[in-house]
Amino acid sequence: MEEKIKKVNLLYLLGYIFVPIIICALGYALCYFCFRDGGTGAVLTTMVPSILAVVWWIFGGSLIFRKKTKELEQRFNAEGYKRNQTFYGRGKTVVLDIEKGMLGICFFWNPCQTYILPATRVEKAWVDDGKMGSGFMEGSSRVSFLFTIDGIKVRVDTFASNQRFRMDDKRILTGISKADMMVQNINEAKAHSEKNSTKKTEK
Amino acid sequence: MGIFQKLKAALKDDWCSGCTVQMDEVGKQLYALPSMTVGHFQDIEDPNYYVQNLVKIQKKAEIPAGVYACGTYLYHCPQCGKTVAKLVVFLPVRDQEQVDGAHLFENKALIGFLQKTQ
């Protein structure tokens, strides 16, 4: 049975949010019981965990994700695949070996598991240009490419903003072009993967 | 010579700067630039780069998604005989074009390459 991909590791997500809160709460409790008069002990038990928690929430996730992305790339190379295309999306990294039809993926909220799968498991890949509004209000604030693996939809943004831009804006066109390219490469990898698997079964 | 002609020669690419007359368009061709992909655009001014990397194509649909294209125009001055190549580097996105750079070259190697591949 093939392993199903998991976009979010709930334990990691909850730990990421609540472990620093618990450590801060323990620090405050320690300060309350042991350093009620203030001083260095009070500063160490209240300020330090609070600052560390904020630093962790801001940088911790990105650092782990970046490290795991590097590990995925190394694993991909070590398994004998060539990285024809690597897309570093927001919260997702997609690696493709087009000739051998393999796809590697790493998720921000599930960095403990990186996946290297045959592209045949991709059921569908498409582009969402995020077009909305009409007339002079027509535009987009997000362009992404999407694909489904074992029925699970994965969305990777190629452009995202809190503003809406016209459809002929340079940023939107670049986003669409990147998404089109990725979809084309995924489909190509899928076709190669299917060809490789039929060759194997014939043998 | 009129000031407008001088102005046109200074501002328009298809006007000869020396003779201040409109040049004839003697060639036009579309090329793909596979060495340049979306997100990795570089405004290269070295004509040899284009000689080495331009790949002739017949229509825009032949260009894979995310690959830059280059529209080339050859102009010839009927008075002084000068030939100029205009290169427009753009990213084709579906039915639109995102122009990222344009250059005028008088480089003989590039002009020769473009004339040969017309």
GROMACS .gro file of C-alpha atoms in nm:
model
  321
    1MET     CA    1   0.000   0.000   0.000
    2GLU     CA    2   0.143   0.333  -0.106
    3GLU     CA    3   0.186   0.596   0.162
    4LYS     CA    4  -0.068   0.879   0.132
    5ILE     CA    5   0.070   1.228   0.142
    6LYS     CA    6  -0.007   1.442   0.444
    7LYS     CA    7   0.001   1.820   0.404
    8VAL     CA    8  -0.031   1.901   0.774
    9ASN     CA    9   0.118   1.715   1.067
   10LEU     CA   10  -0.126   1.808   1.343
   11LEU     CA   11   0.117   1.723   1.622
   12TYR     CA   12   0.384   1.948   1.470
   13LEU     CA   13   0.134   2.230   1.413
   14LEU     CA   14   0.002   2.218   1.770
   15GLY     CA   15   0.352   2.181   1.911
   16TYR     CA   16   0.473   2.475   1.704
   17ILE     CA   17   0.202   2.697   1.850
   18PHE     CA   18   0.156   2.565   2.202
   19VAL     CA   19   0.499   2.443   2.321
   20PRO     CA   20   0.636   2.801   2.345
   21ILE     CA   21   0.315   2.907   2.523
   22ILE     CA   22   0.356   2.624   2.775
   23ILE     CA   23   0.723   2.712   2.832
   24CYS     CA   24   0.628   3.080   2.883
   25ALA     CA   25   0.350   2.980   3.126
   26LEU     CA   26   0.596   2.763   3.322
   27GLY     CA   27   0.840   3.055   3.332
   28TYR     CA   28   0.570   3.291   3.461
   29ALA     CA   29   0.466   3.035   3.725
   30LEU     CA   30   0.827   2.992   3.834
   31CYS     CA   31   0.864   3.369   3.857
   32TYR     CA   32   0.542   3.395   4.059
   33PHE     CA   33   0.649   3.132   4.310
   34CYS     CA   34   1.023   3.193   4.335
   35PHE     CA   35   1.104   3.550   4.229
   36ARG     CA   36   0.810   3.756   4.346
   37ASP     CA   37   1.041   4.044   4.443
   38GLY     CA   38   1.182   4.075   4.090
   39GLY     CA   39   1.553   4.074   4.005
   40THR     CA   40   1.758   3.873   3.757
   41GLY     CA   41   1.566   3.554   3.824
   42ALA     CA   42   1.237   3.721   3.738
   43VAL     CA   43   1.378   3.862   3.416
   44LEU     CA   44   1.521   3.525   3.316
   45THR     CA   45   1.197   3.336   3.383
   46THR     CA   46   0.963   3.584   3.214
   47MET     CA   47   1.145   3.788   2.950
   48VAL     CA   48   1.373   3.521   2.805
   49PRO     CA   49   1.102   3.258   2.729
   50SER     CA   50   0.873   3.530   2.586
   51ILE     CA   51   1.140   3.665   2.352
   52LEU     CA   52   1.246   3.315   2.251
   53ALA     CA   53   0.881   3.222   2.181
   54VAL     CA   54   0.837   3.521   1.948
   55VAL     CA   55   1.167   3.447   1.773
   56TRP     CA   56   1.059   3.084   1.735
   57TRP     CA   57   0.720   3.176   1.585
   58ILE     CA   58   0.879   3.418   1.340
   59PHE     CA   59   1.187   3.222   1.228
   60GLY     CA   60   1.161   2.866   1.362
   61GLY     CA   61   0.920   2.729   1.102
   62SER     CA   62   1.104   2.881   0.808
   63LEU     CA   63   1.439   2.750   0.932
   64ILE     CA   64   1.306   2.396   0.974
   65PHE     CA   65   1.130   2.410   0.637
   66ARG     CA   66   1.444   2.534   0.461
   67LYS     CA   67   1.653   2.262   0.624
   68LYS     CA   68   1.403   1.992   0.526
   69THR     CA   69   1.385   2.129   0.172
   70LYS     CA   70   1.763   2.092   0.145
   71GLU     CA   71   1.735   1.738   0.281
   72LEU     CA   72   1.469   1.657   0.021
   73GLU     CA   73   1.695   1.787  -0.257
   74GLN     CA   74   1.988   1.581  -0.126
   75ARG     CA   75   1.769   1.270  -0.095
   76PHE     CA   76   1.639   1.327  -0.447
   77ASN     CA   77   1.994   1.343  -0.581
   78ALA     CA   78   2.109   1.049  -0.366
   79GLU     CA   79   1.832   0.828  -0.504
   80GLY     CA   80   1.967   0.890  -0.852
   81TYR     CA   81   1.717   1.145  -0.975
   82LYS     CA   82   1.805   1.467  -1.151
   83ARG     CA   83   1.642   1.789  -1.040
   84ASN     CA   84   1.517   1.927  -1.371
   85GLN     CA   85   1.289   2.170  -1.197
   86THR     CA   86   1.267   2.293  -0.839
   87PHE     CA   87   0.994   2.530  -0.733
   88TYR     CA   88   1.025   2.699  -0.396
   89GLY     CA   89   0.667   2.800  -0.324
   90ARG     CA   90   0.528   2.962  -0.012
   91GLY     CA   91   0.508   2.671   0.231
   92LYS     CA   92   0.575   2.403  -0.030
   93THR     CA   93   0.872   2.291  -0.235
   94VAL     CA   94   0.818   2.084  -0.547
   95VAL     CA   95   1.107   1.902  -0.716
   96LEU     CA   96   1.075   1.727  -1.051
   97ASP     CA   97   1.277   1.476  -1.246
   98ILE     CA   98   1.102   1.500  -1.579
   99GLU     CA   99   1.289   1.218  -1.759
  100LYS     CA  100   1.243   0.960  -1.485
  101GLY     CA  101   0.896   1.093  -1.400
  102MET     CA  102   0.955   1.151  -1.029
  103LEU     CA  103   0.816   1.422  -0.804
  104GLY     CA  104   0.949   1.533  -0.467
  105ILE     CA  105   0.749   1.745  -0.228
  106CYS     CA  106   0.800   1.903   0.112
  107PHE     CA  107   0.531   2.083   0.315
  108PHE     CA  108   0.582   2.364   0.567
  109TRP     CA  109   0.337   2.214   0.817
  110ASN     CA  110   0.470   1.861   0.773
  111PRO     CA  111   0.846   1.901   0.743
  112CYS     CA  112   0.921   1.571   0.917
  113GLN     CA  113   0.802   1.380   0.612
  114THR     CA  114   0.931   1.456   0.265
  115TYR     CA  115   0.787   1.266  -0.027
  116ILE     CA  116   0.945   1.132  -0.344
  117LEU     CA  117   0.678   0.974  -0.559
  118PRO     CA  118   0.632   0.861  -0.917
  119ALA     CA  119   0.448   1.130  -1.112
  120THR     CA  120   0.188   0.871  -1.218
  121ARG     CA  121   0.027   0.934  -0.880
  122VAL     CA  122  -0.058   1.287  -0.993
  123GLU     CA  123  -0.415   1.267  -1.111
  124LYS     CA  124  -0.458   1.616  -1.245
  125ALA     CA  125  -0.258   1.939  -1.266
  126TRP     CA  126  -0.392   2.280  -1.353
  127VAL     CA  127  -0.339   2.655  -1.317
  128ASP     CA  128  -0.558   2.891  -1.117
  129ASP     CA  129  -0.497   3.249  -1.229
  130GLY     CA  130  -0.723   3.381  -0.950
  131LYS     CA  131  -0.911   3.605  -1.192
  132MET     CA  132  -1.202   3.786  -1.027
  133GLY     CA  133  -1.413   4.095  -1.069
  134SER     CA  134  -1.531   4.242  -1.397
  135GLY     CA  135  -1.467   4.546  -1.610
  136PHE     CA  136  -1.209   4.781  -1.465
  137MET     CA  137  -1.214   4.581  -1.139
  138GLU     CA  138  -1.098   4.264  -1.313
  139GLY     CA  139  -0.775   4.131  -1.170
  140SER     CA  140  -0.607   3.881  -0.947
  141SER     CA  141  -0.426   3.870  -0.616
  142ARG     CA  142  -0.311   3.511  -0.634
  143VAL     CA  143  -0.179   3.285  -0.907
  144SER     CA  144  -0.105   2.923  -0.833
  145PHE     CA  145  -0.064   2.582  -0.983
  146LEU     CA  146  -0.252   2.290  -0.834
  147PHE     CA  147  -0.231   1.916  -0.858
  148THR     CA  148  -0.403   1.624  -0.693
  149ILE     CA  149  -0.217   1.323  -0.556
  150ASP     CA  150  -0.435   1.033  -0.435
  151GLY     CA  151  -0.728   1.275  -0.425
  152ILE     CA  152  -0.543   1.528  -0.208
  153LYS     CA  153  -0.527   1.874  -0.360
  154VAL     CA  154  -0.194   2.057  -0.336
  155ARG     CA  155  -0.186   2.428  -0.417
  156VAL     CA  156   0.145   2.606  -0.475
  157ASP     CA  157   0.136   2.983  -0.514
  158THR     CA  158   0.351   3.140  -0.782
  159PHE     CA  159   0.229   3.488  -0.691
  160ALA     CA  160   0.034   3.614  -0.390
  161SER     CA  161  -0.043   3.964  -0.271
  162ASN     CA  162  -0.289   4.150  -0.050
  163GLN     CA  163  -0.365   4.377  -0.346
  164ARG     CA  164  -0.549   4.299  -0.665
  165PHE     CA  165  -0.353   4.355  -0.986
  166ARG     CA  166  -0.475   4.381  -1.345
  167MET     CA  167  -0.451   4.060  -1.546
  168ASP     CA  168  -0.192   4.218  -1.778
  169ASP     CA  169   0.028   4.328  -1.488
  170LYS     CA  170   0.388   4.207  -1.503
  171ARG     CA  171   0.360   4.029  -1.166
  172ILE     CA  172   0.046   3.840  -1.271
  173LEU     CA  173   0.191   3.745  -1.610
  174THR     CA  174   0.510   3.621  -1.446
  175GLY     CA  175   0.303   3.418  -1.197
  176ILE     CA  176   0.091   3.266  -1.476
  177SER     CA  177   0.401   3.184  -1.678
  178LYS     CA  178   0.564   3.009  -1.381
  179ALA     CA  179   0.244   2.816  -1.309
  180ASP     CA  180   0.201   2.718  -1.676
  181MET     CA  181   0.560   2.598  -1.685
  182MET     CA  182   0.518   2.388  -1.371
  183VAL     CA  183   0.194   2.229  -1.494
  184GLN     CA  184   0.357   2.150  -1.828
  185ASN     CA  185   0.654   1.991  -1.648
  186ILE     CA  186   0.431   1.790  -1.413
  187ASN     CA  187   0.231   1.657  -1.707
  188GLU     CA  188   0.551   1.576  -1.893
  189ALA     CA  189   0.691   1.395  -1.586
  190LYS     CA  190   0.363   1.205  -1.553
  191ALA     CA  191   0.377   1.097  -1.918
  192HIS     CA  192   0.738   0.977  -1.877
  193SER     CA  193   0.652   0.799  -1.553
  194GLU     CA  194   0.363   0.616  -1.722
  195LYS     CA  195   0.589   0.519  -2.012
  196ASN     CA  196   0.857   0.392  -1.771
  197SER     CA  197   0.606   0.185  -1.572
  198THR     CA  198   0.461   0.022  -1.888
  199LYS     CA  199   0.816  -0.064  -2.000
  200LYS     CA  200   0.879  -0.230  -1.662
  201THR     CA  201   0.557  -0.434  -1.677
  202GLU     CA  202   0.637  -0.547  -2.034
  203LYS     CA  203   0.973  -0.680  -1.913
  204MET     CA  204   1.710   6.901  -4.264
  205GLY     CA  205   1.400   6.934  -4.052
  206ILE     CA  206   1.414   6.918  -3.677
  207PHE     CA  207   1.134   6.662  -3.679
  208GLN     CA  208   1.340   6.427  -3.892
  209LYS     CA  209   1.630   6.459  -3.649
  210LEU     CA  210   1.395   6.394  -3.361
  211LYS     CA  211   1.246   6.091  -3.534
  212ALA     CA  212   1.596   5.957  -3.605
  213ALA     CA  213   1.684   5.997  -3.240
  214LEU     CA  214   1.367   5.843  -3.105
  215LYS     CA  215   1.265   5.581  -3.359
  216ASP     CA  216   1.456   5.257  -3.391
  217ASP     CA  217   1.385   5.218  -3.762
  218TRP     CA  218   1.535   5.557  -3.854
  219CYS     CA  219   1.899   5.591  -3.948
  220SER     CA  220   2.070   5.817  -3.698
  221GLY     CA  221   2.332   5.929  -3.952
  222CYS     CA  222   2.115   6.000  -4.258
  223THR     CA  223   1.792   6.076  -4.062
  224VAL     CA  224   1.580   5.875  -4.304
  225GLN     CA  225   1.350   5.583  -4.241
  226MET     CA  226   1.523   5.250  -4.292
  227ASP     CA  227   1.367   4.958  -4.478
  228GLU     CA  228   1.264   4.653  -4.283
  229VAL     CA  229   1.447   4.373  -4.463
  230GLY     CA  230   1.382   4.088  -4.226
  231LYS     CA  231   1.171   3.977  -3.934
  232GLN     CA  232   1.192   3.649  -3.745
  233LEU     CA  233   1.084   3.496  -3.417
  234TYR     CA  234   1.332   3.302  -3.203
  235ALA     CA  235   1.313   3.117  -2.874
  236LEU     CA  236   1.566   3.187  -2.600
  237PRO     CA  237   1.576   2.855  -2.410
  238SER     CA  238   1.865   2.974  -2.194
  239MET     CA  239   1.636   3.230  -2.030
  240THR     CA  240   1.335   3.116  -1.832
  241VAL     CA  241   1.072   3.296  -1.627
  242GLY     CA  242   1.215   3.439  -1.307
  243HIS     CA  243   1.569   3.429  -1.449
  244PHE     CA  244   1.561   3.720  -1.691
  245GLN     CA  245   1.888   3.903  -1.753
  246ASP     CA  246   1.915   4.209  -1.974
  247ILE     CA  247   2.217   4.093  -2.176
  248GLU     CA  248   2.376   4.345  -2.409
  249ASP     CA  249   2.637   4.112  -2.557
  250PRO     CA  250   2.537   4.031  -2.919
  251ASN     CA  251   2.738   3.706  -2.909
  252TYR     CA  252   2.504   3.574  -2.640
  253TYR     CA  253   2.216   3.599  -2.886
  254VAL     CA  254   2.419   3.440  -3.168
  255GLN     CA  255   2.484   3.142  -2.942
  256ASN     CA  256   2.143   3.106  -2.781
  257LEU     CA  257   1.872   3.203  -3.032
  258VAL     CA  258   1.673   2.910  -3.168
  259LYS     CA  259   1.466   2.976  -3.477
  260ILE     CA  260   1.096   2.895  -3.455
  261GLN     CA  261   0.801   2.942  -3.688
  262LYS     CA  262   0.528   3.044  -3.445
  263LYS     CA  263   0.485   3.147  -3.082
  264ALA     CA  264   0.301   2.826  -2.996
  265GLU     CA  265   0.627   2.633  -3.038
  266ILE     CA  266   0.781   2.808  -2.738
  267PRO     CA  267   0.743   2.602  -2.416
  268ALA     CA  268   0.575   2.774  -2.121
  269GLY     CA  269   0.810   2.987  -1.916
  270VAL     CA  270   1.073   3.025  -2.188
  271TYR     CA  271   1.164   3.368  -2.322
  272ALA     CA  272   1.126   3.459  -2.687
  273CYS     CA  273   1.305   3.712  -2.903
  274GLY     CA  274   1.152   3.903  -3.191
  275THR     CA  275   1.419   4.021  -3.435
  276TYR     CA  276   1.391   4.292  -3.699
  277LEU     CA  277   1.654   4.379  -3.957
  278TYR     CA  278   1.663   4.735  -4.090
  279HIS     CA  279   1.866   4.857  -4.386
  280CYS     CA  280   1.938   5.223  -4.460
  281PRO     CA  281   1.886   5.293  -4.834
  282GLN     CA  282   2.126   5.588  -4.825
  283CYS     CA  283   2.434   5.477  -4.629
  284GLY     CA  284   2.377   5.102  -4.657
  285LYS     CA  285   2.398   5.046  -4.282
  286THR     CA  286   2.217   4.741  -4.143
  287VAL     CA  287   2.081   4.739  -3.789
  288ALA     CA  288   1.927   4.453  -3.590
  289LYS     CA  289   1.658   4.521  -3.335
  290LEU     CA  290   1.599   4.251  -3.074
  291VAL     CA  291   1.293   4.253  -2.853
  292VAL     CA  292   1.314   4.003  -2.565
  293PHE     CA  293   0.976   3.907  -2.426
  294LEU     CA  294   0.802   3.641  -2.222
  295PRO     CA  295   0.505   3.491  -2.405
  296VAL     CA  296   0.223   3.430  -2.157
  297ARG     CA  297  -0.079   3.269  -2.321
  298ASP     CA  298  -0.208   3.533  -2.564
  299GLN     CA  299  -0.002   3.816  -2.416
  300GLU     CA  300   0.358   3.929  -2.431
  301GLN     CA  301   0.556   4.070  -2.142
  302VAL     CA  302   0.835   4.274  -2.301
  303ASP     CA  303   1.144   4.282  -2.078
  304GLY     CA  304   1.414   4.424  -2.299
  305ALA     CA  305   1.494   4.568  -2.642
  306HIS     CA  306   1.832   4.629  -2.804
  307LEU     CA  307   1.970   4.773  -3.126
  308PHE     CA  308   2.283   4.608  -3.259
  309GLU     CA  309   2.517   4.686  -3.546
  310ASN     CA  310   2.727   4.378  -3.471
  311LYS     CA  311   2.826   4.201  -3.796
  312ALA     CA  312   2.826   3.849  -3.648
  313LEU     CA  313   2.473   3.890  -3.513
  314ILE     CA  314   2.341   4.051  -3.832
  315GLY     CA  315   2.503   3.773  -4.036
  316PHE     CA  316   2.345   3.508  -3.812
  317LEU     CA  317   2.003   3.671  -3.840
  318GLN     CA  318   2.031   3.705  -4.219
  319LYS     CA  319   2.134   3.340  -4.247
  320THR     CA  320   1.844   3.215  -4.032
  321GLN     CA  321   1.569   3.433  -4.181
   0.00000   0.00000   0.00000
